[in-house]
Short mmCIF file of C-alpha atoms and ligand atoms in Angstrom, two decimals:
data_model
loop_
_atom_site.label_atom_id
_atom_site.label_comp_id
_atom_site.label_asym_id
_atom_site.label_seq_id
_atom_site.Cartn_x
_atom_site.Cartn_y
_atom_site.Cartn_z
CA MET H 14 0.41 -22.98 -7.76
CA GLY H 15 -2.13 -24.06 -5.18
CA ARG H 16 -2.47 -22.88 -1.63
CA LYS H 17 -1.92 -26.39 -0.41
CA TRP H 18 1.68 -27.23 0.04
CA LEU H 19 3.02 -30.20 -1.79
CA LYS H 20 3.29 -33.28 0.31
CA GLN H 21 6.73 -33.42 1.70
CA GLU H 22 8.66 -35.42 4.22
CA LYS H 23 8.02 -34.82 7.88
CA ARG H 24 9.80 -31.74 9.15
CA THR H 25 10.19 -29.94 12.46
CA LYS H 26 8.61 -26.55 13.12
CA GLU H 27 12.04 -24.88 12.98
CA GLN H 28 12.74 -26.42 9.59
CA LEU H 29 9.35 -25.29 8.35
CA PHE H 30 9.97 -21.71 9.51
CA ASP H 31 13.34 -21.75 7.79
CA ALA H 32 11.81 -23.16 4.58
CA LEU H 33 9.13 -20.48 4.65
CA VAL H 34 11.63 -17.62 5.00
CA LYS H 35 13.96 -19.08 2.35
CA ASN H 36 11.00 -19.45 0.03
CA ALA H 37 10.11 -15.77 0.66
CA LEU H 38 13.70 -14.64 0.03
CA GLY H 39 13.66 -16.65 -3.19
CA PHE H 40 10.58 -14.83 -4.41
CA VAL H 41 12.19 -11.42 -3.80
CA GLU H 42 15.13 -12.68 -5.82
CA THR H 43 12.97 -13.80 -8.77
CA SER H 44 10.99 -10.57 -8.53
CA LEU H 45 14.28 -8.76 -9.22
CA ASP H 46 15.25 -11.25 -11.96
CA HIS H 47 11.95 -10.79 -13.78
CA VAL H 48 12.11 -6.99 -14.12
CA LYS H 49 13.93 -7.18 -17.46
CA GLU H 50 12.05 -9.87 -19.37
CA ARG H 51 8.70 -10.21 -17.65
CA PRO H 52 8.22 -7.12 -15.46
CA LYS H 53 4.65 -8.01 -14.52
CA ASN H 54 5.80 -11.29 -12.97
CA SER H 55 7.93 -9.14 -10.66
CA ILE H 56 4.78 -7.77 -9.05
CA VAL H 57 3.29 -11.24 -8.60
CA ASP H 58 6.52 -12.59 -7.08
CA LEU H 59 7.04 -9.69 -4.71
CA TYR H 60 3.48 -10.02 -3.45
CA THR H 61 4.01 -13.75 -2.83
CA ALA H 62 7.18 -12.89 -0.90
CA ILE H 63 5.31 -10.41 1.33
CA GLU H 64 2.62 -12.99 2.14
CA LEU H 65 5.26 -15.58 2.99
CA PHE H 66 7.18 -13.21 5.27
CA LEU H 67 3.98 -12.32 7.14
CA LYS H 68 3.18 -16.03 7.53
CA ALA H 69 6.69 -16.64 8.84
CA ARG H 70 6.23 -13.84 11.39
CA LEU H 71 2.98 -15.45 12.55
CA MET H 72 4.57 -18.86 12.64
CA ALA H 73 7.41 -17.56 14.84
CA GLU H 74 4.72 -16.65 17.39
CA HIS H 75 2.80 -19.91 17.11
CA TRP H 76 2.56 -22.31 14.21
CA THR H 77 -1.27 -22.46 14.26
CA LEU H 78 -1.46 -18.70 13.48
CA MET H 79 -0.35 -19.22 9.90
CA LEU H 80 -3.23 -21.58 9.15
CA SER H 81 -6.34 -20.20 7.48
CA LYS H 82 -8.39 -21.90 10.21
CA PRO H 83 -6.27 -22.26 13.38
CA GLU H 84 -9.12 -24.21 15.04
CA THR H 85 -8.55 -27.11 12.64
CA ALA H 86 -4.84 -27.26 13.46
CA ASP H 87 -3.28 -30.70 13.31
CA LEU H 88 0.44 -31.01 13.94
CA GLN H 89 0.70 -34.19 11.88
CA ASN H 90 -0.75 -32.40 8.85
CA LEU H 91 1.69 -29.54 9.37
CA TYR H 92 4.64 -31.91 9.33
CA VAL H 93 3.59 -33.46 6.05
CA GLY H 94 2.77 -30.04 4.61
CA ASP H 95 -0.96 -30.64 4.23
CA PHE H 96 -2.74 -27.43 5.27
CA LEU H 97 -4.26 -24.20 3.97
CA SER H 98 -2.45 -21.05 5.03
CA VAL H 99 -3.62 -17.54 5.76
CA TYR H 100 -4.00 -14.73 3.15
CA LEU H 101 -2.56 -11.23 3.39
CA ASP H 102 -5.62 -9.50 4.89
CA ASP H 103 -6.02 -12.03 7.70
CA ALA H 104 -2.28 -12.15 8.31
CA LEU H 105 -2.24 -8.36 8.81
CA LYS H 106 -5.26 -8.55 11.11
CA ARG H 107 -3.72 -11.31 13.22
CA ILE H 108 -0.41 -9.47 13.57
CA ASN H 109 -2.38 -6.53 14.90
CA SER H 110 -4.95 -8.30 17.08
CA ILE H 111 -3.08 -11.39 18.32
CA LEU H 112 0.54 -10.26 18.34
CA GLY H 113 -0.53 -6.75 19.38
CA GLU H 114 1.87 -5.21 16.88
CA ARG H 115 0.84 -2.18 14.90
CA ILE H 116 1.80 -2.30 11.27
CA ASP H 117 1.98 1.24 9.95
CA THR H 118 -1.15 1.97 7.89
CA ALA H 119 0.98 3.23 5.02
CA ALA H 120 2.71 -0.17 4.89
CA SER H 121 -0.45 -2.28 5.02
CA ASP H 122 -2.14 0.00 2.46
CA ASN H 123 0.85 -0.42 0.19
CA PHE H 124 0.75 -4.23 0.49
CA LYS H 125 -2.98 -4.30 -0.23
CA ALA H 126 -2.54 -2.07 -3.29
CA LEU H 127 0.23 -4.34 -4.55
CA GLY H 128 -2.16 -7.27 -4.00
CA GLU H 129 -4.79 -5.58 -6.14
CA HIS H 130 -2.30 -5.00 -8.91
CA ARG H 131 -1.23 -8.63 -8.59
CA ASN H 132 -4.84 -9.77 -8.98
CA GLN H 133 -5.27 -7.65 -12.10
CA ILE H 134 -2.17 -9.23 -13.60
CA VAL H 135 -3.20 -12.77 -12.65
CA HIS H 136 -6.89 -12.54 -13.59
CA PHE H 137 -6.97 -10.34 -16.68
CA ALA H 138 -5.21 -10.89 -19.95
CA HIS H 139 -3.00 -8.06 -21.09
CA SER H 140 -2.84 -6.67 -24.60
CA GLY H 141 0.88 -7.34 -24.89
CA HIS H 142 1.39 -4.06 -26.72
CA ASP H 143 2.80 -2.32 -23.67
CA ASP H 144 6.03 -0.39 -23.98
CA LEU H 145 8.40 -2.79 -22.21
CA ALA H 146 10.84 -0.15 -20.93
CA ALA H 147 8.03 1.99 -19.53
CA THR H 148 6.47 -1.05 -17.86
CA GLN H 149 9.85 -1.96 -16.36
CA ALA H 150 10.29 1.52 -14.95
CA GLY H 151 6.79 1.49 -13.46
CA VAL H 152 7.38 -1.91 -11.90
CA ILE H 153 10.68 -0.79 -10.36
CA VAL H 154 8.97 2.17 -8.75
CA GLU H 155 6.24 -0.09 -7.35
CA GLN H 156 8.78 -2.68 -6.17
CA TRP H 157 10.75 0.00 -4.37
CA ALA H 158 7.79 1.33 -2.48
CA SER H 159 6.73 -2.12 -1.19
CA TRP H 160 10.29 -3.20 -0.47
CA HIS H 161 10.88 -0.03 1.55
CA TYR H 162 8.13 -1.07 4.00
CA LEU H 163 8.93 -4.78 3.97
CA TYR H 164 12.65 -4.27 4.56
CA ALA H 165 12.00 -1.91 7.48
CA MET H 166 9.71 -4.49 9.10
CA LEU H 167 12.12 -7.38 8.65
CA THR H 168 15.25 -5.53 9.77
CA GLU H 169 13.81 -3.18 12.42
CA THR H 170 10.36 -4.09 13.78
CA TRP H 171 10.97 -7.87 13.60
CA LYS H 172 14.75 -7.69 13.83
CA ASP H 173 14.99 -10.56 16.35
CA VAL H 174 12.80 -12.93 14.36
CA PHE H 175 14.62 -12.49 11.05
CA GLU H 176 18.15 -11.93 12.43
CA PRO H 177 19.51 -15.21 10.91
CA TYR H 178 18.65 -13.90 7.43
CA LYS H 179 20.21 -10.46 7.87
CA ILE H 180 22.96 -10.94 5.30
CA GLU H 181 20.60 -12.23 2.60
CA LEU H 182 18.23 -9.34 3.28
CA GLN H 183 21.05 -6.81 2.97
CA LYS H 184 22.11 -8.37 -0.33
CA LEU H 185 18.60 -8.12 -1.71
CA ASN H 186 18.36 -4.54 -0.48
CA ARG H 187 21.53 -3.62 -2.38
CA ARG H 188 20.17 -5.22 -5.56
CA MET H 189 16.91 -3.35 -5.12
CA MET H 190 18.75 -0.02 -4.75
CA ARG H 191 20.82 -0.66 -7.91
CA GLN H 192 17.62 -0.53 -9.95
CA ARG H 193 17.95 3.23 -9.59
CA ASP H 194 20.60 3.03 -12.33
CA PHE H 195 17.99 1.76 -14.75
CA LEU H 196 15.75 4.75 -14.10
CA ASN H 197 18.67 7.17 -14.40
CA SER H 198 19.76 5.78 -17.74
CA ARG H 199 16.18 5.87 -18.97
CA PHE H 200 16.08 9.52 -17.94
CA THR H 201 19.21 10.19 -20.03
CA ILE H 202 17.67 8.41 -23.04
CA LEU H 203 14.45 10.41 -22.72
CA LYS H 204 16.14 13.77 -22.15
CA PRO H 205 15.71 14.95 -25.80
CA GLN H 206 12.01 14.09 -25.59
CA ILE H 207 11.67 16.02 -22.32
CA GLU H 208 13.35 19.02 -23.98
CA ILE H 209 10.89 18.84 -26.88
CA GLU H 210 8.02 19.00 -24.36
CA VAL H 211 9.58 22.12 -22.82
CA LYS H 212 9.89 23.74 -26.27
CA LYS H 213 6.23 22.98 -26.85
CA GLY H 214 5.53 25.10 -23.78
CA LYS H 215 4.90 22.26 -21.31
CA THR H 216 6.03 22.52 -17.71
CA ILE H 217 8.23 19.72 -16.38
CA ILE H 218 7.99 18.91 -12.68
CA ALA H 219 9.50 16.30 -10.36
CA CYS H 220 7.69 12.95 -10.44
CA GLY H 221 6.45 11.86 -7.03
CA HIS H 222 7.21 8.19 -7.82
CA CYS H 223 10.63 7.98 -9.49
CA GLU H 224 11.62 11.44 -8.19
CA LEU H 225 13.16 12.45 -11.53
CA ALA H 226 12.42 15.76 -13.25
CA SER H 227 10.52 13.99 -16.01
CA ALA H 228 6.84 14.60 -15.27
CA VAL H 229 4.90 16.61 -17.85
CA ALA H 230 2.45 18.89 -16.04
CA GLY H 231 -1.18 18.81 -17.16
CA GLU H 232 -4.31 20.36 -15.70
CA VAL H 233 -3.85 22.60 -12.66
CA HIS H 234 -6.45 22.42 -9.87
CA ALA H 235 -6.83 24.19 -6.53
CA TRP H 236 -5.41 21.07 -4.88
CA GLY H 237 -2.57 20.28 -7.23
CA THR H 238 -1.23 19.67 -10.72
CA ASP H 239 -1.92 16.55 -12.77
CA TYR H 240 1.15 15.07 -14.38
CA SER H 241 2.29 12.11 -16.32
CA CYS H 242 5.87 10.93 -16.03
CA LEU H 243 7.89 10.05 -19.12
CA VAL H 244 10.37 7.87 -17.22
CA CYS H 245 8.16 5.65 -15.08
CA GLY H 246 4.87 6.06 -16.92
CA VAL H 247 2.91 6.97 -13.78
CA SER H 248 0.09 9.53 -14.00
CA ASP H 249 -0.70 11.26 -10.73
CA THR H 250 -1.33 14.63 -9.14
CA ALA H 251 1.42 16.70 -7.53
CA VAL H 252 -0.57 17.86 -4.53
CA VAL H 253 -0.18 21.53 -3.63
CA LYS H 254 1.88 22.04 -0.47
CA ALA H 255 -0.02 22.79 2.72
CA ASP H 256 1.48 26.00 4.05
CA ILE H 257 0.87 25.30 7.72
CA LYS H 258 2.88 24.21 10.74
CA LEU H 259 1.90 22.52 14.00
CA PRO H 260 3.84 22.09 17.25
CA CYS H 261 5.69 18.73 17.35
CA LEU H 262 4.23 16.16 19.75
CA GLY H 263 7.72 15.58 21.16
CA CYS H 264 9.26 19.03 21.60
CA ASN H 265 6.55 21.59 20.69
CA GLU H 266 8.77 23.09 17.99
CA GLU H 267 6.71 24.15 14.93
CA ILE H 268 7.09 21.70 12.04
CA GLU H 269 5.80 21.35 8.48
CA PHE H 270 3.94 18.13 9.17
CA PHE H 271 1.97 17.69 5.90
CA ASP H 272 4.76 15.90 4.13
CA ALA H 273 4.71 12.24 3.01
CA THR H 274 8.49 12.00 3.47
CA LEU H 275 8.51 13.24 7.07
CA ALA H 276 9.84 10.37 9.22
CA GLU H 277 10.89 12.22 12.37
CA CYS H 278 11.04 15.65 13.96
CA PRO H 279 14.30 17.36 12.88
CA THR H 280 14.68 18.81 16.40
CA CYS H 281 13.77 16.01 18.84
CA HIS H 282 13.60 12.99 16.46
CA PHE H 283 10.05 12.14 17.53
CA ALA H 284 8.85 9.49 15.03
CA PHE H 285 6.12 10.60 12.64
CA ASN H 286 3.93 7.97 10.98
CA THR H 287 0.24 7.83 10.05
CA ASP H 288 -0.86 7.28 13.62
CA SER H 289 1.16 10.06 15.21
CA LEU H 290 0.14 12.46 12.41
CA ILE H 291 -3.53 11.67 13.10
CA ASP H 292 -2.88 12.22 16.82
CA LEU H 293 -1.15 15.53 16.07
CA CYS H 294 -4.01 16.80 13.89
CA THR H 295 -6.67 15.55 16.31
CA ALA H 296 -5.00 17.58 19.06
CA HIS H 297 -4.83 20.81 17.04
CA ILE H 298 -7.51 20.84 14.34
CA HIS H 299 -11.05 21.21 15.68
CA GLU H 300 -13.06 22.46 12.71
CA GLY H 301 -14.18 21.40 9.24
CA ASP H 302 -14.52 23.53 6.10
CA GLN H 303 -16.82 26.52 5.44
CA TRP H 304 -19.89 24.26 5.33
CA TRP H 305 -19.06 22.66 8.63
CA GLU H 306 -21.44 23.29 11.52
CA GLU H 307 -20.36 23.63 15.13
CA GLY H 308 -20.49 20.28 16.89
CA ALA H 309 -20.53 18.19 13.69
CA GLU H 310 -17.90 15.58 12.87
CA HIS H 311 -14.71 17.19 11.51
CA ILE H 312 -12.41 14.21 10.82
CA ALA H 313 -13.36 12.25 7.70
CA SER H 314 -12.52 8.71 6.61
CA CYS H 315 -10.42 8.67 3.45
CA HIS H 316 -11.88 6.85 0.43
CA ASN H 317 -8.55 7.03 -1.36
CA CYS H 318 -6.34 5.05 1.03
CA GLN H 319 -9.18 3.66 3.20
CA CYS H 320 -7.03 4.12 6.28
CA THR H 321 -8.72 2.34 9.20
CA ARG H 322 -8.65 5.50 11.35
CA PRO H 323 -10.39 8.69 10.08
CA SER H 324 -7.44 10.59 8.65
CA VAL H 325 -8.80 13.58 6.70
CA PHE H 326 -8.63 17.05 8.27
CA VAL H 327 -9.12 20.56 6.93
CA ILE H 328 -5.53 21.69 6.52
CA ASP H 329 -4.72 25.04 4.93
CA GLY H 330 -8.25 25.33 3.50
CA LEU H 331 -8.56 21.84 1.91
CA TRP H 332 -9.68 18.45 3.19
CA SER H 333 -6.32 16.66 3.42
CA CYS H 334 -5.50 13.07 4.34
CA VAL H 335 -2.48 12.60 6.61
CA SER H 336 -2.28 8.92 5.64
CA CYS H 337 -2.03 9.12 1.82
CA PHE H 338 -1.50 12.91 1.54
CA ASP H 339 -4.24 13.28 -1.05
CA ARG H 340 -6.06 16.61 -0.90
CA GLY H 341 -8.98 18.52 -2.32
CA TRP H 342 -11.88 16.06 -2.06
CA GLN H 343 -15.14 17.01 -0.42
CA ALA H 344 -16.31 15.41 2.81
CA VAL H 345 -19.91 14.48 3.67
CA THR H 346 -21.92 12.28 5.98
CA CYS H 347 -23.03 9.22 4.00
CA GLU H 348 -26.83 8.94 4.03
CA HIS H 349 -26.68 5.16 3.82
CA CYS H 350 -24.40 4.36 6.76
CA GLY H 351 -23.85 7.63 8.59
CA ALA H 352 -20.06 7.60 8.19
CA PHE H 353 -18.28 10.91 7.62
CA VAL H 354 -16.28 10.29 4.47
CA THR H 355 -14.48 11.79 1.49
CA GLY H 356 -15.16 10.68 -2.06
CA ASP H 357 -17.15 11.37 -5.19
CA MET H 358 -20.25 13.20 -3.97
CA GLU H 359 -22.63 11.78 -6.59
CA ARG H 360 -21.47 8.24 -6.03
CA ILE H 361 -21.98 8.58 -2.28
CA GLN H 362 -25.42 10.13 -2.71
CA TYR H 363 -26.80 7.73 -5.32
CA PHE H 364 -24.89 4.56 -4.52
CA ALA H 365 -22.77 4.29 -1.39
CA CYS H 366 -19.60 5.49 0.29
CA HIS H 367 -16.41 3.37 0.47
CA LYS H 368 -17.43 2.16 3.93
CA CYS H 369 -20.85 0.78 3.02
CA GLU H 370 -20.49 -0.12 -0.66
CA ASP H 371 -20.02 -3.84 -0.02
CA GLN H 372 -23.15 -3.91 2.11
CA VAL H 373 -25.16 -1.88 -0.42
CA ARG H 374 -24.05 -4.27 -3.19
CA GLN H 375 -25.28 -7.22 -1.13
CA GLU H 376 -28.60 -5.48 -0.59
CA PHE H 377 -28.93 -4.94 -4.35
CA ALA H 378 -28.13 -8.61 -4.89
CA ALA H 379 -30.72 -9.71 -2.33
CA MET H 380 -33.38 -7.52 -3.99
CA ALA H 381 -32.76 -8.83 -7.49
CA PRO H 382 -34.88 -11.80 -8.64
CA VAL H 383 -33.23 -15.23 -8.45
CA GLY H 384 -31.03 -15.79 -11.49
CA ALA H 385 -30.47 -12.09 -12.06
CA ALA H 386 -28.72 -11.70 -8.73
CA THR H 387 -25.41 -9.93 -8.94
CA ALA H 388 -22.83 -9.11 -6.34
CA ASP H 389 -21.83 -6.03 -8.26
CA GLY H 390 -23.81 -2.78 -7.91
CA GLN H 391 -22.61 -1.54 -11.29
CA ASP H 392 -23.99 -4.53 -13.14
CA ALA H 393 -27.26 -3.98 -11.30
CA ASP H 394 -27.24 -0.41 -12.62
CA LYS H 395 -26.76 -1.62 -16.18
CA GLN H 396 -29.66 -4.03 -15.91
CA ALA H 397 -32.05 -1.37 -14.68
ZN1 LIG O 15 8.26 8.98 -12.61
ZN1 LIG O 16 10.07 17.54 17.96
ZN1 LIG O 17 -5.99 8.86 2.48
ZN1 LIG O 18 -21.82 4.83 3.65
#
């Protein structure tokens, strides 16, 4: 399916907006349909739906905003459906810079991650030996997370724009929530296997993705416990709780703020999201770790979620990101670009940090003789 729309009869802007939204709703629908037979298609479809909804939001503001190059806008071409439209990254940027609306970093990070998974599925062949039920469960968990953000945007942030589609959105939301039954029944099926793991001396903890008590604990670190979940197939780290409270920005009452599920203050209902958590920590945390020197930078940029604002603070003795809630990395000033970042220390020292790696790759490419030029630093390493 190309980016160029098929030639179609001349339509008004209102009809085009409606077609765009209906198309998006249709892709959410097929994303749900595909979970059983072709779970990976579900990811591709949901991503397409997100892009279409963002385009529709831009189009509601002004039709030229959904074009990849608004400066080449031609109303006649729009009416016959002959134009190239914007991609996710640019759509997010325009919503922020032109509409002046802040999309929560957690939401945009989630959409970008889904986009990366989509690209892997589209561009790389899969072995086909995957366990179908495990893949299904993993896809459901991923679908849920993205839908959670998308649904909130469509029914709260952009309520007025998408009001005419409220009923359809509610229907899709109900279908999405029913997927929980699939995970629960899978849990029941796997129960004997979980019990065998316990008998073998393994510890079972709650999975941070499907939330079922089906994650087999692995290595234990200062920052958390590695696990791999039998139900949804996700391997992750259950990050150790930060035993620290800060006064709420709304009411000054002490709250346990280092919590990915915290949406609002239980006392005054002040809304907590990535931005207000960064504000809260900036107001109260003024130092780095034991190697930190007075006057040096103490808020690092996170390599894990690549949140646009520096989001990593020393909380309860560990560098901790209040955007993705990952903990336990080290933070350094990158020698290549000067940014204060978290990440793999050796990679930063010998290659680049997450902020400058694209630039460093380009420099490598420019240095390589013609013909051997590569845009990828790792290939350059192999050639050396
Ligand atoms: Zn799980
Ligand atoms: Zn409060
Ligand atoms: Zn992060
Ligand atoms: Zn750097």
